[in-house]
Amino acid sequence: MFTVSRADLGPGFTFGAATAAYQIEGGQTDGRGPSIWDSFAATGSNVKNHDDGSVACDHYNRWPEDLDLVRDGGFDAYRFSFAWPRLIPEGTGAVNKAGLDFYDRLIDGMLERGIKPFATLYHWDLPSALQDKGGWMNRDIAGWFADYAALIARRYGDRLHAVATINEPWCVAFLSHYLGVHAPGYRDLRAAARAMHHVLLAHGTGVDALRVEGAKNLGIVLNLEKAEAASDSPEDVAAADMGDALFNRWYLGGVLKGEYPKLLTDELAPYLPKTYERDMPVISRSLDWVGINYYTRGIYAAAPDQPFGITKVSGDLEKSDLGWEIYPKGLEDLLVRVSTDYTDLPLYVTETGMSEDDDSKRVAYYDGHLKAVANAKARGANVDGFFAWSLLDNYEWAEGYTSRFGIVHVDYDTQVRTPKGSYRAFQGMLHNTK
Ligand code: IFM
């Protein structure tokens, strides 16, 4: 059970559970087109055990049971993503009626159960046909994404409680085009610089398209890490500043202030699109809320022979089974920082959670992070909601099915769902209105 109560987060606070299309849906034979994750997973040792999302949690067929779990857990909201290749198999052009119908059923299923739909347009499953044209490296993606956003707004806009354009642009750009850990697996500075800019440009054109078509309550979901220096030395402090610029300030500054950190535009100048500054008004279109995904901190040390002159070092806090330090105070500080330095908009913790088989640790993790949100609110942060990542154990990208973030256990052989203690802890807190 949690020590935190619903009342500690204040009236009107939204509690939800989150998932993403590629990680849970499966159901890839309804006319859905291929995505970059299908081919990335099929390549060499990109993903543990060569796991892919072809079946995943079979949510495509089992969504009623999954929405029942959201409702019975007492959650107010469900955060899900649309699969672009299910709706528009080639990325642009013809739509797939079966895909449109699937999301009709899913959204209506939420509304029938009294669950608020929080939709994300892009959670990493780029149609392969668009990757063939350069994907996030190609400026045209701003138009492709806007057309996709318009389709969603027209079809579903009046039924969605909130809409986010992009999930975790750092992952879309840097992790996938510089570190090569996620699809499409590039390790190239020019590819990364272009993706870093185009992903935010597409966010902006997406916001415009959603608004024109009447969708309301628009936001973006940024993954942030508290950047800390490995020591007090000026070199390590400067390394933490660079780490913060790369992970946090590029996205916060771009979207909420229309400016990138100079530290990085200097470093990336030869690789960025020449006229990137002209796009800043589009990138910083007004929003209605900002989502923050938080998992851990980053500790940085100076490393002159490494890219960007920095290296990440391991800390000594308790870690999840992925080796991520558990640091609720980092969430508290980030929420206060974003509300103080960047925006008055409502913030949502759109994801936090822990990869771990021992669920008692997950209960403690959530208790600690809920307290951190309450503390942040007491310090003036404008936080309106908290979503657990994830409703279900699911496809954890390059980790395949080896990593379990769910508050509900999934047996991948039988697809049986079994609520864990952490689900029961949420249920206990959310059904107790005191
Ligand atoms: O599973 C992912 C999710 O897709 C995006 N945010 C982080 C989670 C855990 O790695």
XYZ file of C-alpha atoms and ligand atoms in Angstrom:
444
model
C 0.000 0.000 0.000
C 1.035 3.595 -0.492
C 1.586 6.007 2.373
C 0.435 8.805 0.036
C -3.299 9.459 -0.242
C -5.295 10.852 -3.121
C -5.935 13.990 -1.059
C -2.178 14.649 -0.799
C -2.141 15.473 -4.505
C -5.004 17.940 -4.205
C -8.472 18.222 -5.728
C -8.913 17.682 -9.461
C -5.606 15.823 -9.805
C -5.689 13.257 -12.644
C -4.355 9.752 -12.076
C -3.724 7.566 -15.064
C -1.867 4.610 -16.487
C 0.126 4.770 -19.718
C 1.063 2.518 -22.630
C 2.187 2.923 -26.243
C 0.958 1.300 -29.439
C 4.002 -0.666 -30.589
C 4.703 -1.896 -27.076
C 1.313 -3.524 -26.500
C -0.904 -3.758 -29.573
C 0.359 -6.572 -31.775
C -2.463 -7.095 -34.290
C -0.272 -6.258 -37.218
C -2.291 -8.036 -39.893
C -5.195 -5.612 -40.284
C -3.595 -3.656 -43.101
C -1.088 -1.888 -40.877
C 2.089 -0.951 -42.733
C 5.595 -1.784 -41.519
C 7.335 0.486 -39.027
C 10.983 1.199 -38.317
C 10.773 -0.951 -35.193
C 9.805 -4.040 -37.192
C 12.947 -3.920 -39.308
C 15.189 -2.653 -36.482
C 14.098 -5.598 -34.321
C 14.739 -7.983 -37.213
C 18.323 -6.758 -37.542
C 21.256 -8.451 -35.826
C 21.440 -7.943 -32.099
C 19.581 -4.630 -31.912
C 16.970 -6.104 -29.579
C 17.424 -8.739 -26.898
C 16.275 -12.175 -28.101
C 15.293 -10.569 -31.430
C 11.959 -9.763 -29.776
C 9.551 -7.650 -31.779
C 6.084 -6.162 -31.388
C 4.219 -8.473 -33.746
C 2.135 -9.933 -30.900
C 3.224 -7.958 -27.822
C 0.308 -7.955 -25.342
C -2.274 -8.618 -28.067
C -4.003 -5.453 -26.907
C -5.435 -5.123 -30.425
C -7.816 -7.919 -29.462
C -7.764 -7.730 -25.675
C -8.325 -3.970 -25.253
C -11.711 -4.367 -23.463
C -10.026 -6.357 -20.693
C -7.215 -3.810 -20.505
C -9.608 -0.874 -20.255
C -11.494 -2.745 -17.532
C -8.206 -2.881 -15.619
C -7.787 0.894 -15.998
C -11.329 1.494 -14.753
C -11.179 -1.031 -11.922
C -7.867 0.388 -10.746
C -9.697 3.649 -10.121
C -7.684 5.577 -12.713
C -9.244 8.696 -14.207
C -7.330 8.579 -17.466
C -5.559 6.283 -19.898
C -2.568 7.462 -21.907
C -2.198 5.568 -25.187
C -0.637 6.226 -28.574
C -1.896 5.924 -32.109
C 0.181 3.786 -34.464
C 0.867 5.945 -37.509
C 1.481 2.900 -39.777
C -1.817 1.342 -38.687
C -3.709 4.463 -39.720
C -1.669 5.438 -42.789
C 0.309 2.340 -43.834
C 2.671 4.227 -46.162
C 2.947 7.203 -43.834
C 1.219 9.516 -46.306
C -1.786 8.979 -48.553
C -4.277 6.148 -48.242
C -5.734 5.367 -44.837
C -6.426 1.907 -43.424
C -10.087 1.584 -42.495
C -9.465 -1.285 -40.068
C -6.977 0.905 -38.214
C -9.412 3.820 -38.040
C -12.075 1.490 -36.699
C -9.747 0.034 -34.062
C -9.118 3.427 -32.493
C -12.847 4.235 -32.694
C -13.521 1.143 -30.597
C -10.687 1.898 -28.189
C -11.650 5.530 -27.584
C -15.349 4.739 -27.285
C -14.395 1.944 -24.876
C -12.630 4.493 -22.660
C -15.550 6.908 -22.731
C -18.037 4.133 -21.920
C -15.951 3.289 -18.853
C -15.602 6.913 -17.711
C -11.880 7.022 -18.580
C -10.399 10.200 -20.071
C -8.430 9.490 -23.276
C -4.951 11.086 -23.261
C -3.640 10.409 -26.765
C -0.114 10.593 -28.133
C 0.318 10.856 -31.886
C 3.879 9.565 -32.157
C 5.460 7.052 -29.820
C 8.289 5.871 -32.078
C 6.672 3.559 -34.661
C 7.498 5.582 -37.761
C 6.102 4.096 -40.992
C 9.013 2.443 -42.830
C 8.020 4.146 -46.068
C 8.854 7.486 -44.440
C 12.188 6.186 -43.160
C 12.953 5.260 -46.769
C 12.689 8.993 -47.494
C 14.968 9.921 -44.602
C 12.439 9.893 -41.756
C 13.238 12.469 -39.083
C 16.300 13.612 -41.062
C 14.048 14.930 -43.832
C 12.441 18.308 -43.273
C 9.361 17.106 -45.169
C 8.416 15.146 -42.068
C 6.941 18.373 -40.697
C 4.309 18.171 -43.443
C 3.813 14.400 -43.251
C 3.253 14.656 -39.519
C 0.851 17.599 -39.862
C -1.289 15.611 -42.327
C -1.355 12.653 -39.938
C -2.259 14.966 -37.033
C -5.084 16.495 -39.054
C -6.505 13.043 -39.801
C -6.547 12.206 -36.106
C -8.102 15.520 -35.124
C -10.869 15.154 -37.718
C -11.698 11.579 -36.825
C -11.223 11.516 -33.048
C -10.582 15.085 -31.866
C -13.936 15.647 -30.189
C -13.542 12.456 -28.136
C -9.993 13.031 -26.866
C -9.457 14.687 -23.508
C -5.859 15.645 -24.272
C -3.508 15.218 -27.221
C 0.293 15.101 -27.189
C 2.181 15.391 -30.453
C 5.446 13.553 -29.769
C 6.597 11.243 -27.010
C 10.149 11.914 -25.814
C 11.802 13.868 -28.635
C 15.257 13.236 -27.089
C 14.732 9.534 -27.741
C 13.348 10.112 -31.237
C 16.364 12.250 -32.113
C 19.473 11.607 -30.003
C 18.988 8.063 -28.757
C 17.923 6.894 -32.216
C 20.191 8.966 -34.513
C 23.313 9.585 -32.408
C 23.562 6.773 -29.879
C 22.009 4.261 -32.286
C 20.208 2.412 -29.508
C 16.696 2.768 -30.920
C 15.325 2.592 -34.443
C 16.491 3.595 -36.989
C 19.830 3.038 -35.249
C 21.968 5.813 -36.722
C 25.213 6.955 -35.122
C 25.735 10.145 -36.982
C 26.004 13.710 -35.771
C 24.386 15.257 -38.828
C 21.514 12.788 -38.687
C 21.050 13.569 -34.991
C 21.214 17.346 -35.379
C 18.620 17.246 -38.144
C 16.364 14.891 -36.194
C 16.710 17.087 -33.079
C 15.376 20.020 -35.047
C 12.832 18.297 -37.279
C 11.170 16.426 -34.430
C 10.379 19.754 -32.786
C 9.396 21.359 -36.074
C 6.952 18.491 -36.660
C 5.629 19.022 -33.148
C 4.878 22.638 -34.108
C 3.269 21.861 -37.455
C 1.331 19.090 -35.712
C -0.007 21.558 -33.137
C -1.103 23.898 -35.925
C -2.869 21.094 -37.788
C -4.589 19.795 -34.659
C -5.834 23.302 -33.786
C -7.094 24.039 -37.289
C -9.103 20.815 -37.157
C -10.545 21.706 -33.739
C -8.650 19.383 -31.403
C -8.314 20.778 -27.895
C -5.961 20.516 -24.926
C -2.695 20.083 -26.795
C 0.716 19.269 -25.374
C 4.011 17.458 -25.861
C 5.697 14.811 -23.724
C 9.356 15.475 -22.856
C 11.610 13.035 -21.073
C 13.803 14.863 -18.588
C 16.639 13.760 -16.351
C 18.044 15.783 -13.469
C 21.604 16.548 -14.586
C 24.145 16.525 -11.764
C 27.925 16.932 -11.727
C 30.118 14.027 -10.611
C 32.157 16.428 -8.482
C 32.452 20.108 -7.620
C 35.282 20.590 -10.099
C 34.569 23.297 -12.702
C 35.149 20.698 -15.439
C 32.493 18.336 -14.086
C 30.085 21.188 -13.432
C 30.529 22.250 -17.065
C 29.973 18.631 -18.149
C 26.678 18.559 -16.251
C 25.692 21.796 -17.966
C 26.374 20.201 -21.367
C 24.458 17.056 -20.352
C 21.552 19.200 -19.248
C 21.608 21.114 -22.531
C 21.601 17.906 -24.571
C 18.958 16.072 -22.573
C 16.717 18.817 -21.204
C 17.299 22.378 -22.383
C 17.232 21.689 -26.125
C 13.630 20.501 -25.827
C 12.377 22.704 -22.977
C 13.969 25.793 -24.495
C 12.883 25.014 -28.046
C 9.261 24.266 -27.248
C 8.626 26.690 -24.390
C 10.910 29.643 -25.255
C 11.641 29.285 -28.953
C 15.378 29.069 -28.338
C 18.004 26.361 -28.258
C 20.964 26.467 -25.838
C 23.812 28.400 -27.458
C 26.244 25.834 -26.109
C 24.678 23.312 -28.459
C 23.922 25.453 -31.477
C 27.636 26.362 -31.441
C 28.625 22.705 -31.233
C 26.102 21.517 -33.821
C 26.345 24.484 -36.215
C 27.925 22.530 -39.108
C 25.216 19.875 -38.923
C 21.999 21.748 -38.208
C 19.765 22.872 -41.081
C 21.138 26.278 -42.087
C 17.901 28.188 -41.537
C 16.799 26.469 -38.356
C 16.231 29.771 -36.532
C 13.360 30.651 -38.853
C 11.439 27.658 -37.533
C 11.536 28.663 -33.877
C 8.146 30.443 -33.904
C 6.517 27.220 -35.175
C 8.425 25.040 -32.715
C 7.264 27.229 -29.811
C 3.565 27.375 -30.651
C 1.417 27.904 -27.575
C 0.355 24.766 -25.755
C -2.208 23.840 -23.126
C -0.058 21.532 -21.016
C 3.370 19.906 -20.856
C 4.016 16.245 -20.120
C 7.160 15.135 -18.312
C 8.434 11.576 -18.327
C 10.896 10.938 -15.534
C 12.891 7.882 -14.564
C 16.295 8.825 -13.178
C 19.104 11.358 -12.925
C 22.225 11.711 -15.053
C 25.597 12.218 -13.362
C 28.162 13.802 -15.663
C 31.950 14.039 -15.587
C 34.262 15.850 -17.949
C 35.759 13.599 -20.630
C 37.650 15.654 -23.202
C 38.147 12.671 -25.537
C 34.417 11.775 -25.585
C 31.618 13.216 -27.730
C 30.503 16.603 -26.365
C 33.367 16.308 -23.843
C 31.272 14.457 -21.317
C 30.661 11.018 -19.902
C 27.935 9.655 -17.675
C 29.024 7.959 -14.468
C 27.135 5.498 -12.325
C 25.720 6.770 -9.032
C 25.374 4.944 -5.746
C 21.611 5.114 -5.185
C 19.435 2.001 -5.299
C 18.864 0.976 -8.927
C 16.141 -0.697 -10.975
C 16.973 -3.919 -12.821
C 17.930 -1.770 -15.830
C 20.544 -0.065 -13.623
C 18.637 3.221 -13.445
C 19.086 5.038 -10.121
C 15.890 5.625 -8.148
C 15.782 9.303 -7.315
C 12.365 10.828 -6.519
C 13.944 14.133 -5.511
C 15.059 14.532 -9.119
C 11.412 14.532 -10.204
C 10.501 17.045 -7.514
C 13.306 19.389 -8.566
C 12.551 19.085 -12.285
C 8.866 19.866 -11.809
C 9.747 22.946 -9.762
C 12.354 23.979 -12.334
C 9.979 23.685 -15.298
C 7.246 25.629 -13.490
C 9.714 28.273 -12.303
C 11.966 28.723 -15.321
C 9.875 27.715 -18.304
C 6.105 27.830 -18.091
C 2.929 28.469 -16.112
C 1.182 25.697 -18.015
C -0.158 22.671 -16.163
C 2.396 19.886 -16.011
C 1.561 16.200 -16.078
C 3.917 13.444 -15.054
C 2.996 11.474 -18.159
C 5.280 8.554 -17.258
C 7.253 7.249 -14.376
C 7.855 3.699 -13.297
C 10.393 0.999 -12.663
C 11.644 -2.072 -14.482
C 11.712 -4.727 -11.778
C 10.524 -8.260 -11.065
C 10.242 -7.639 -7.310
C 7.010 -5.651 -7.254
C 7.393 -4.544 -3.617
C 10.192 -2.297 -4.919
C 7.790 -0.861 -7.484
C 5.285 -0.022 -4.730
C 8.002 1.874 -2.858
C 9.082 3.551 -6.117
C 5.604 4.895 -6.805
C 5.055 5.939 -3.212
C 8.305 7.908 -3.314
C 7.539 9.537 -6.661
C 3.973 10.452 -5.664
C 5.408 12.119 -2.567
C 7.900 13.934 -4.779
C 5.008 15.345 -6.821
C 3.215 16.459 -3.663
C 6.443 18.138 -2.492
C 6.868 19.834 -5.874
C 3.318 21.151 -5.667
C 4.011 22.482 -2.174
C 7.043 24.290 -3.658
C 4.846 25.925 -6.293
C 5.025 23.538 -9.243
C 1.825 23.467 -11.282
C 1.290 19.700 -11.563
C -2.132 18.372 -12.550
C -1.639 14.656 -13.077
C 0.434 11.501 -12.716
C 0.510 8.478 -15.034
C 2.100 5.165 -14.110
C 4.356 3.588 -16.722
C 3.073 1.135 -17.470
C -0.369 -0.399 -17.192
C 1.015 -3.672 -18.558
C 4.338 -5.435 -18.814
C 5.205 -4.860 -22.442
C 7.783 -4.618 -25.215
C 10.594 -2.559 -23.730
C 12.223 -1.607 -27.049
C 15.875 -2.743 -27.216
C 15.343 -4.759 -24.018
C 12.569 -6.743 -25.711
C 10.321 -8.568 -23.250
C 13.068 -9.038 -20.644
C 12.232 -5.828 -18.817
C 8.918 -5.529 -16.977
C 7.546 -2.087 -16.118
C 3.894 -3.139 -15.666
C 1.655 -2.702 -12.664
C -0.146 -5.657 -14.261
C 1.846 -8.801 -15.056
C 1.471 -10.239 -18.556
C 2.190 -13.899 -19.260
C 3.347 -13.684 -22.868
C 2.555 -17.361 -23.539
C -1.068 -17.188 -22.449
C -1.664 -13.419 -22.484
C -3.150 -13.737 -18.995
C -3.077 -10.430 -17.126
C -2.489 -10.532 -13.356
C -2.593 -7.338 -11.291
C 0.540 -6.845 -9.199
C 0.770 -5.354 -5.707
C 1.560 -1.979 -7.276
C -1.764 -2.065 -9.168
C -3.522 -2.924 -5.899
C -1.696 -0.048 -4.181
C -3.010 2.412 -6.778
C -6.453 0.852 -6.515
C -6.416 1.192 -2.729
C -5.344 4.822 -2.915
C -7.685 5.802 -5.736
C -10.795 4.156 -4.327
C -10.176 5.734 -0.940
C -11.373 9.312 -1.298
C -10.341 10.356 2.225
O 8.981 2.014 -22.281
C 9.444 3.326 -22.361
C 8.430 4.207 -23.026
O 8.102 3.759 -24.291
C 8.947 5.610 -23.140
N 9.433 6.094 -21.882
C 10.330 5.264 -21.147
C 9.739 3.866 -20.995
C 10.690 2.982 -20.187
O 11.905 2.862 -20.849
